[in-house]
Each structure stands twice: as structure tokens, then as C-alpha cells.
Amino acid sequence: MNLLFNDVFLKACRKQPVPYTPVWYMRQAGRYQKEYRAIRKRYSFFEICRHPEICAQVTRLPVEKLGVDAAILFSDIMTPIKARGIDVKLVEGVGPVFSRPIRSGADFARWRSLDVARDLPFVLDSVSLLHQQLEVPLIGFAGAPFTLASYLIEGGPSRNYHKTKGFMYAHPEDWDALMSDLAEMTLSYLIAQISAGAQAVQVFDSWVGALSAADYQTFIAPAMKKIFSGLQETGAVSLYFAAGAGHLLKEWNKFPVDVLSFDWRVSPEDLVTSGITKAVQGNLDPSLLLAPQHLIESRAAALLDQMQSRPGYIFNLGHGVFPEVREEALQALTRFVHHYSEQKENDKETT
Ligand code: CP3
């Protein structure tokens, strides 16, 4: 390993001692950065993904500009879906939109399966290139079956997921077939990213908090267990994220996954009372990034005061950075978390 390699993030994911609390931000590469906006003027989203040099440049931006302790591959949860020949567009300000949403099992029965080396060679090339360039770990990622299915069935973003949940309740066999198909795709895609050099992988299940814990257990947990069991065999670190899913944390704690995300609706005390034993990442409300710096920092300090004594804590937001955020706010926050947590570790040693 490169002697300059910063493995603080990986150590925290494995609940090992760290000299300070590692930081990264979900959606840390994107439109809030002027360099990104300049690149996007010249290339479409998927053009960036298809060119490893540009993809690597965009992925490195937050490491270089913010000083975060991990990079996340620049891509989208829809990349493998698109690579299977399914028509999806990323509409600015909206998100992924499908021209032919799934209405029945017949609509996906004949989809060709994903062969990562054949269908997404540029992703693997980007990962290998970043593996050589970065001095922090690279997080690969994929969407989880429920969250992917929600876009595939609704045809785009949704507020309440009625069509998705309706399909799940009305056609349980088709639903299971869809979950199996997507779980297999997600697992093979993540394993390929790990083989190419990603030291960690995050599964984004952004919208699964729309389900009750009982329905999650029946309709979703089998697919997630399959994904995390497969990942466990690789030895890479695995992370799981959903928004508004505090009621599912206890279920997740049983999975063979290393790190669980929690958002601002869940307090550090809730983690203790729910008996969460895994490493965790979170949970600053991204809206706070629009507040004055002293408020951002006092909330971050309060979070560190509650979380830092726990083995396995990674500082993050409860959900992604959005375009209106000022880059300076994230720069200052990263510096603050590093200094404040390092000071606390040093104080611990001297007392
Ligand atoms: O920096 C990073 O986090 C890596 C890149 C990344 C993107 N999307 C880039 C992107 C990651 C990890 C994602 C994951 C993703 N994509 C999720 C899960 C995370 C979450 O926020 O819950 C979801 C639900 C999607 C689907 C999606 N794709 C949405 C909601 C959007 C935004 C739509 C908009 O215009 O506001 C996209 C497009 C997208 N993905 C953008 C970026 C930087 C912006 C579009 C652009 O630059 O053209």
C-alpha cells in the first residue's frame, strides 16, 4: 500500500481505533461545485461516466477541494440499468425518467442480464485509474433493488411509491422475480467494482423507508441478505444507506454489512436504545449547510460529542449534498470535524 494512503475511513468502518473522525459526504461530487458545472457544460452526465479520465477527475474533486477521507465513484444508480439496454434519461432537476415503466412481469422477463466487463468496461477502467491516483479509499456503489424498482415502476421519482408498493402487494411472485433480478445485477456490479480496486462499496436504498418493518422483512430483506452475504466474501467494506428509515435499523443490524447510515430523524440515543452494534455514518441534516457556519459547527460538535466515543463512527450527512450548498461551507465543516475530533482523541490520551 502507498505509504501516504489515508486508511482512517476504512479503519472506522471496521470499528478500529482512529486518530480523528473520518468524513465524506453523500453526493459530494456535483452541481454545487463550479468545476463540475464547467465540465457538465461540455459533456452530458453519461459522457462523463464513459470517459475514465474525466470520470476520475470529477471523482477526485471533493477529495482535492474539501479534504474528505474517502472518494465515491462518479456514476449513478441507473448506470447498470441503462447498460442493459433499458431506456432511462436523467432529467435535470427531476431525476431518472423511464419511457416504458414496468407494468407486469412480462415487461422485465426478457431483459438481458448485466455482464459488467462487456457492458460497463469504462466503469471498471475508471475504478482502476482512481485506484492508482487516489490517496484515500474509493467507495464504489450501486442502487438497491427496492429503490431501483421504484423508478422502474413509477417511471420516475415519486412522493408516495403507490404504484411500486401496489405492484409488490398485487403481484408478489413478479415482485420476487424483480427483486432477484436486481439483486443479482447489483451484486455482480459491486463485485466487479471491488475487483477493479474499490476498497468499499455503498448500497443506496434511498426510498425503502416508505415500507413498514414487517413488509421490509417479507419483501426486501431476502434480496438484501443475498447482496451483503455475497459482498462479505470479498473482504471489502460494505455500507448501506436509506433516508427516513430509522424504523428499519434493527433489521439492518442483523445483515452481514459493516456500516449502517442514519439520518437526522434518528438521534444518537436512538441508536443505543435500538441496540445498533454496527459502525454507523451520519446524520447531519444537509439543509443545515445553508445555515451560518457557527450553527453548522455547533451542531457538528454536538454530534461528535455524542458519537465519537463509539467505536466505528464516520461523519456524514443524513442525505446528499444539493446544488444550492456553498462549497466553502463543506470545506470549513470538514476542517472543523477533523480538528475537533482529533483534539478530543488527544485529550483522551493525556487524561
Ligand atoms: O458524489 C457522489 O455521490 C457520486 C455520484 C452519485 C450521483 N448519483 C451523481 C448524480 C451518486 C452516489 C448517485 C446516487 C443516486 N442517484 C441516488 C442515491 C443517493 C440519494 O441521493 O438518495 C439516487 C436516488 C439517484 C437518482 C438520481 N440521479 C437523482 C435523484 C438525480 C438528481 C436529479 C437532479 O437533477 O436533481 C440524479 C442525477 C445525478 N446523479 C446528478 C449527479 C451529480 C445530477 C445531474 C447532472 O449533473 O446532470
Coordinates of C-alpha atoms and ligand atoms in Angstrom, one line a residue:
M1 CA 0.0 0.0 0.0
N2 CA 1.1 3.6 -0.8
L3 CA 2.7 5.0 2.4
L4 CA 0.7 8.2 2.1
F5 CA -2.6 6.2 1.9
N6 CA -5.2 7.5 4.3
D7 CA -7.0 4.5 5.7
V8 CA -8.8 6.3 8.6
F9 CA -12.2 5.8 6.8
L10 CA -11.6 2.0 6.4
K11 CA -10.5 1.7 10.0
A12 CA -13.6 3.4 11.3
C13 CA -15.8 1.2 9.1
R14 CA -14.1 -1.8 10.7
K15 CA -14.6 -0.3 14.2
Q16 CA -10.8 0.0 14.7
P17 CA -9.3 3.0 16.6
V18 CA -8.7 6.1 14.6
P19 CA -6.7 9.4 15.3
Y20 CA -9.7 11.5 14.3
T21 CA -13.2 11.0 12.9
P22 CA -13.2 10.4 9.1
V23 CA -15.5 12.5 6.9
W24 CA -17.1 12.1 3.5
Y25 CA -20.4 13.4 2.1
M26 CA -23.1 11.6 0.1
R27 CA -23.3 13.2 -3.3
Q28 CA -20.1 15.1 -2.7
A29 CA -19.4 15.4 -6.5
G30 CA -22.0 17.5 -8.3
R31 CA -23.5 20.8 -9.3
Y32 CA -22.6 22.8 -6.1
Q33 CA -19.0 22.7 -7.5
K34 CA -18.1 25.3 -10.2
E35 CA -15.5 22.9 -11.7
Y36 CA -18.2 20.3 -12.0
R37 CA -20.6 22.7 -13.6
A38 CA -17.9 23.7 -16.1
I39 CA -17.3 20.1 -17.1
R40 CA -21.0 19.4 -17.4
K41 CA -21.3 22.3 -19.9
R42 CA -19.1 20.3 -22.2
Y43 CA -20.2 16.7 -21.5
S44 CA -23.5 15.1 -20.7
F45 CA -23.8 13.1 -17.4
F46 CA -23.3 9.7 -19.1
E47 CA -20.5 11.1 -21.3
I48 CA -18.6 11.9 -18.1
C49 CA -19.2 8.3 -16.9
R50 CA -18.0 6.9 -20.2
H51 CA -14.6 8.7 -20.2
P52 CA -12.4 7.3 -17.4
E53 CA -10.1 10.4 -17.3
I54 CA -13.0 12.8 -16.9
C55 CA -14.9 10.5 -14.5
A56 CA -11.7 10.2 -12.3
Q57 CA -11.2 14.0 -12.4
V58 CA -14.8 14.6 -11.2
T59 CA -14.5 11.8 -8.5
R60 CA -11.3 13.4 -7.2
L61 CA -12.7 17.0 -7.0
P62 CA -14.2 16.6 -3.5
V63 CA -11.0 15.0 -2.2
E64 CA -8.9 17.8 -3.5
K65 CA -11.3 20.7 -2.7
L66 CA -12.9 19.5 0.6
G67 CA -10.2 17.2 2.1
V68 CA -12.6 14.3 2.7
D69 CA -11.3 10.9 3.8
A70 CA -13.0 8.9 1.0
A71 CA -13.9 9.3 -2.7
I72 CA -17.1 7.9 -4.2
L73 CA -17.1 6.9 -7.8
F74 CA -18.8 9.4 -10.1
S75 CA -21.7 7.5 -11.6
D76 CA -25.4 7.0 -11.0
I77 CA -27.6 4.2 -9.6
M78 CA -29.1 4.0 -13.1
T79 CA -25.8 3.2 -14.9
P80 CA -26.2 -0.6 -14.8
I81 CA -29.9 -0.4 -15.8
K82 CA -29.0 1.8 -18.8
A83 CA -26.2 -0.7 -19.7
R84 CA -28.8 -3.4 -20.0
G85 CA -30.5 -1.5 -22.8
I86 CA -33.3 0.0 -20.8
D87 CA -34.3 3.5 -21.9
V88 CA -33.6 5.9 -19.0
K89 CA -32.9 9.6 -19.0
L90 CA -31.5 11.7 -16.1
V91 CA -33.7 14.8 -16.3
E92 CA -32.2 17.9 -14.7
G93 CA -34.0 18.8 -11.5
V94 CA -36.2 15.7 -11.7
G95 CA -34.0 12.6 -11.7
P96 CA -34.2 9.3 -13.6
V97 CA -37.2 9.0 -16.1
F98 CA -38.2 5.8 -18.0
S99 CA -40.0 5.9 -21.3
R100 CA -41.6 2.4 -20.6
P101 CA -42.3 1.8 -16.9
I102 CA -42.8 -1.7 -15.7
R103 CA -46.5 -2.7 -15.6
S104 CA -46.2 -6.5 -15.3
G105 CA -43.7 -9.4 -15.0
A106 CA -43.6 -9.7 -18.8
D107 CA -42.1 -6.2 -19.0
F108 CA -38.8 -7.4 -17.5
A109 CA -38.8 -11.1 -18.1
R110 CA -36.7 -10.8 -21.2
W111 CA -34.2 -8.1 -20.1
R112 CA -30.7 -9.3 -20.8
S113 CA -28.5 -9.7 -17.7
L114 CA -25.7 -7.4 -16.9
D115 CA -22.2 -8.5 -17.9
V116 CA -20.1 -5.8 -16.3
A117 CA -16.9 -6.4 -18.3
R118 CA -18.9 -6.3 -21.6
D119 CA -21.5 -3.7 -20.8
L120 CA -19.6 -1.3 -18.5
P121 CA -15.9 -1.5 -19.2
F122 CA -15.5 2.2 -18.8
V123 CA -16.7 2.0 -15.1
L124 CA -14.0 -0.7 -14.4
D125 CA -11.4 1.5 -16.2
S126 CA -12.4 4.5 -14.1
V127 CA -12.1 2.4 -10.9
S128 CA -8.7 1.1 -11.8
L129 CA -7.5 4.6 -12.7
L130 CA -8.7 6.0 -9.4
H131 CA -7.2 3.1 -7.5
Q132 CA -3.8 4.3 -8.9
Q133 CA -4.5 8.0 -8.4
L134 CA -6.1 8.3 -5.0
E135 CA -4.6 8.5 -1.6
V136 CA -7.9 7.8 0.1
P137 CA -10.2 4.8 -0.3
L138 CA -12.6 4.6 -3.2
I139 CA -16.2 3.8 -2.5
G140 CA -17.9 2.0 -5.3
F141 CA -21.7 2.0 -5.3
A142 CA -25.0 0.6 -6.7
G143 CA -28.7 1.2 -6.1
A144 CA -30.6 -1.4 -4.1
P145 CA -33.4 -3.5 -5.6
F146 CA -36.4 -1.5 -4.0
T147 CA -35.0 1.9 -4.9
L148 CA -34.2 0.8 -8.5
A149 CA -37.7 -0.8 -8.8
S150 CA -39.4 2.3 -7.5
Y151 CA -38.0 4.3 -10.5
L152 CA -38.7 1.4 -12.9
I153 CA -42.3 1.0 -11.8
E154 CA -43.3 4.7 -11.2
G155 CA -41.5 5.7 -14.4
G156 CA -39.6 8.5 -12.4
P157 CA -39.4 9.9 -8.9
S158 CA -42.4 9.6 -6.6
R159 CA -43.7 11.0 -3.4
N160 CA -45.6 8.0 -2.0
Y161 CA -44.5 4.9 -4.1
H162 CA -48.1 3.8 -4.5
K163 CA -47.5 2.1 -7.9
T164 CA -44.4 0.3 -6.6
K165 CA -46.0 -0.9 -3.4
G166 CA -49.2 -1.7 -5.2
F167 CA -47.2 -3.9 -7.6
M168 CA -45.5 -5.6 -4.6
Y169 CA -48.8 -6.4 -2.9
A170 CA -50.7 -7.3 -6.0
H171 CA -48.1 -9.4 -7.8
P172 CA -45.8 -10.9 -5.1
E173 CA -44.3 -13.5 -7.5
D174 CA -43.4 -11.0 -10.1
W175 CA -42.1 -8.7 -7.3
D176 CA -39.8 -11.5 -6.0
A177 CA -38.6 -12.2 -9.6
L178 CA -37.8 -8.4 -10.0
M179 CA -36.0 -8.3 -6.6
S180 CA -33.9 -11.4 -7.5
D181 CA -33.1 -9.9 -10.9
L182 CA -32.0 -6.6 -9.5
A183 CA -30.1 -8.2 -6.5
E184 CA -28.1 -10.3 -8.9
M185 CA -27.3 -7.3 -11.0
T186 CA -26.3 -5.2 -8.0
L187 CA -24.1 -7.9 -6.5
S188 CA -22.2 -8.7 -9.7
Y189 CA -21.8 -4.9 -10.4
L190 CA -20.4 -4.3 -6.9
I191 CA -18.1 -7.3 -7.0
A192 CA -16.7 -6.1 -10.4
Q193 CA -16.0 -2.6 -8.8
I194 CA -14.2 -4.3 -5.9
S195 CA -12.1 -6.5 -8.2
A196 CA -11.1 -3.3 -10.2
G197 CA -9.9 -1.6 -7.0
A198 CA -12.8 -0.2 -4.9
Q199 CA -11.9 -0.8 -1.2
A200 CA -15.5 -0.1 -0.1
V201 CA -19.0 -0.3 -1.6
Q202 CA -22.2 1.5 -0.6
V203 CA -25.7 0.2 -1.5
F204 CA -28.1 3.1 -1.9
D205 CA -31.6 2.2 -0.9
S206 CA -32.7 5.8 -0.7
W207 CA -36.5 5.3 -0.7
V208 CA -37.0 1.9 1.1
G209 CA -38.1 3.8 4.3
A210 CA -41.5 4.0 2.6
L211 CA -42.1 0.4 3.8
S212 CA -43.0 -0.8 7.2
A213 CA -40.5 -3.0 9.1
A214 CA -42.8 -6.1 8.6
D215 CA -43.1 -5.5 4.8
Y216 CA -39.4 -4.8 4.6
Q217 CA -38.7 -8.2 6.2
T218 CA -41.1 -10.0 3.8
F219 CA -40.5 -8.3 0.5
I220 CA -37.0 -6.8 0.7
A221 CA -34.7 -8.4 3.3
P222 CA -34.1 -11.7 1.3
A223 CA -32.6 -9.7 -1.6
M224 CA -30.5 -7.5 0.7
K225 CA -29.2 -10.6 2.6
K226 CA -28.1 -12.1 -0.7
I227 CA -26.3 -8.9 -1.7
F228 CA -24.5 -8.4 1.7
S229 CA -23.6 -12.1 2.1
G230 CA -22.0 -12.0 -1.4
L231 CA -20.1 -8.8 -0.6
Q232 CA -18.9 -10.2 2.7
E233 CA -17.0 -12.9 0.9
T234 CA -14.9 -10.2 -0.9
G235 CA -13.5 -8.8 2.3
A236 CA -14.3 -5.2 1.1
V237 CA -16.1 -2.9 3.4
S238 CA -19.8 -2.6 2.8
L239 CA -22.2 0.3 3.7
Y240 CA -26.0 0.6 3.5
F241 CA -28.0 3.8 3.1
A242 CA -31.6 4.8 3.1
A243 CA -33.3 8.0 4.1
G244 CA -36.2 8.1 6.7
A245 CA -35.5 4.5 7.7
G246 CA -34.9 4.7 11.4
H247 CA -37.6 2.0 11.9
L248 CA -35.5 -0.4 9.8
L249 CA -32.2 -0.1 11.6
K250 CA -32.8 -3.1 13.8
E251 CA -33.4 -5.3 10.7
W252 CA -30.3 -4.0 9.1
N253 CA -28.2 -4.7 12.2
K254 CA -28.7 -8.4 11.5
F255 CA -27.3 -8.2 8.0
P256 CA -23.6 -9.1 7.2
V257 CA -22.9 -5.5 6.4
D258 CA -20.2 -3.3 8.0
V259 CA -21.7 0.2 8.2
L260 CA -25.3 1.5 8.6
S261 CA -26.4 5.0 7.7
F262 CA -28.7 7.0 9.9
D263 CA -30.3 10.4 9.2
W264 CA -31.3 13.4 11.3
R265 CA -34.7 11.8 12.2
V266 CA -32.7 9.3 14.3
S267 CA -30.8 10.6 17.4
P268 CA -27.6 9.1 18.7
E269 CA -29.6 7.9 21.7
D270 CA -32.0 6.1 19.4
L271 CA -29.0 4.0 18.1
V272 CA -28.3 2.9 21.6
T273 CA -31.9 2.1 22.6
S274 CA -32.4 0.1 19.3
G275 CA -29.3 -1.9 20.2
I276 CA -27.3 -1.0 17.0
T277 CA -23.9 -2.6 17.2
K278 CA -22.6 -1.9 13.7
A279 CA -20.4 1.0 12.7
V280 CA -22.6 3.9 11.6
Q281 CA -22.4 7.0 9.4
G282 CA -24.5 10.2 9.5
N283 CA -26.5 12.2 10.3
L284 CA -26.2 16.0 9.8
D285 CA -29.3 17.4 8.1
P286 CA -28.0 18.6 4.7
S287 CA -30.3 21.7 5.0
L288 CA -28.1 22.9 7.8
L289 CA -25.4 23.5 5.2
L290 CA -27.4 26.7 4.3
A291 CA -27.2 27.9 7.9
P292 CA -24.5 30.3 9.3
Q293 CA -21.1 28.5 9.8
H294 CA -21.3 28.8 13.7
L295 CA -24.6 26.9 13.7
I296 CA -23.2 24.2 11.3
E297 CA -20.2 23.8 13.6
S298 CA -22.1 23.8 16.9
R299 CA -24.4 21.0 15.5
A300 CA -21.3 19.1 14.3
A301 CA -19.6 19.5 17.7
A302 CA -22.7 18.2 19.5
L303 CA -22.9 15.2 17.1
L304 CA -19.2 14.4 17.7
D305 CA -19.6 14.7 21.5
Q306 CA -22.3 12.1 21.3
M307 CA -20.8 9.8 18.7
Q308 CA -17.1 9.9 19.0
S309 CA -16.7 7.6 22.0
R310 CA -18.5 4.9 20.0
P311 CA -16.1 2.6 18.0
G312 CA -16.9 2.9 14.3
Y313 CA -18.3 6.3 13.6
I314 CA -18.0 8.1 10.2
F315 CA -19.1 11.7 9.9
N316 CA -21.5 12.2 7.0
L317 CA -24.8 13.9 6.2
G318 CA -28.2 12.2 6.6
H319 CA -28.7 12.5 2.8
G320 CA -27.0 14.0 -0.2
V321 CA -25.4 17.5 -0.8
F322 CA -27.7 19.5 -3.0
P323 CA -26.9 22.1 -5.7
E324 CA -27.6 25.3 -3.5
V325 CA -24.9 24.3 -0.9
R326 CA -21.8 26.6 -0.9
E327 CA -18.6 24.6 -1.3
E328 CA -16.9 26.8 1.4
A329 CA -19.4 25.5 4.0
L330 CA -18.4 21.9 3.3
Q331 CA -14.7 22.9 3.3
A332 CA -15.0 24.5 6.7
L333 CA -17.1 21.7 8.1
T334 CA -14.6 19.1 7.0
R335 CA -11.7 21.0 8.6
F336 CA -13.8 21.5 11.8
V337 CA -14.7 17.8 12.2
H338 CA -11.1 16.8 11.7
H339 CA -9.7 19.3 14.2
Y340 CA -12.4 18.9 16.8
S341 CA -12.3 15.1 16.8
E342 CA -8.5 15.0 16.8
Q343 CA -8.4 17.3 19.8
K344 CA -10.8 15.1 21.6
E345 CA -8.7 12.0 20.8
N346 CA -5.6 13.7 22.1
D347 CA -7.4 14.8 25.3
K348 CA -8.4 11.2 25.8
E349 CA -4.8 10.1 25.6
T350 CA -3.5 12.7 28.1
T351 CA -6.1 12.1 30.8
Ligands
CP3_1 O1 -20.7 12.3 -5.5 C1 -21.4 11.2 -5.5 O2 -22.2 10.9 -4.5 C2 -21.3 10.2 -6.6 C3 -22.2 10.3 -7.6 C4 -23.7 10.0 -7.5 C5 -24.7 10.5 -8.3 N1 -25.9 9.9 -8.1 C6 -24.4 11.5 -9.3 C7 -25.5 12.3 -9.9 C8 -24.4 9.0 -6.6 C9 -23.8 8.2 -5.5 C10 -25.7 9.0 -7.0 C11 -26.7 8.1 -6.4 C12 -28.1 8.3 -6.7 N2 -28.8 8.7 -7.9 C13 -29.2 8.1 -5.8 C14 -28.9 7.6 -4.4 C15 -28.5 8.7 -3.5 C16 -29.6 9.6 -3.0 O3 -29.4 10.8 -3.1 O4 -30.6 9.2 -2.4 C17 -30.4 8.3 -6.4 C18 -31.8 8.2 -5.7 C19 -30.1 8.7 -7.7 C20 -31.1 9.1 -8.8 C21 -30.8 10.4 -9.3 N3 -29.9 10.7 -10.3 C22 -31.3 11.7 -8.8 C23 -32.3 11.9 -7.8 C24 -30.6 12.7 -9.6 C25 -30.7 14.2 -9.4 C26 -31.7 14.9 -10.3 C27 -31.5 16.4 -10.3 O5 -31.2 16.9 -11.3 O6 -31.5 17.0 -9.2 C28 -29.8 12.1 -10.5 C29 -28.8 12.7 -11.4 C30 -27.5 12.9 -10.8 N4 -26.7 11.9 -10.3 C31 -26.7 14.1 -10.7 C32 -25.5 13.7 -10.2 C33 -24.3 14.6 -9.9 C34 -27.1 15.5 -11.2 C35 -27.4 15.6 -12.6 C36 -26.3 16.2 -13.5 O7 -25.2 16.7 -13.2 O8 -26.7 16.2 -14.7

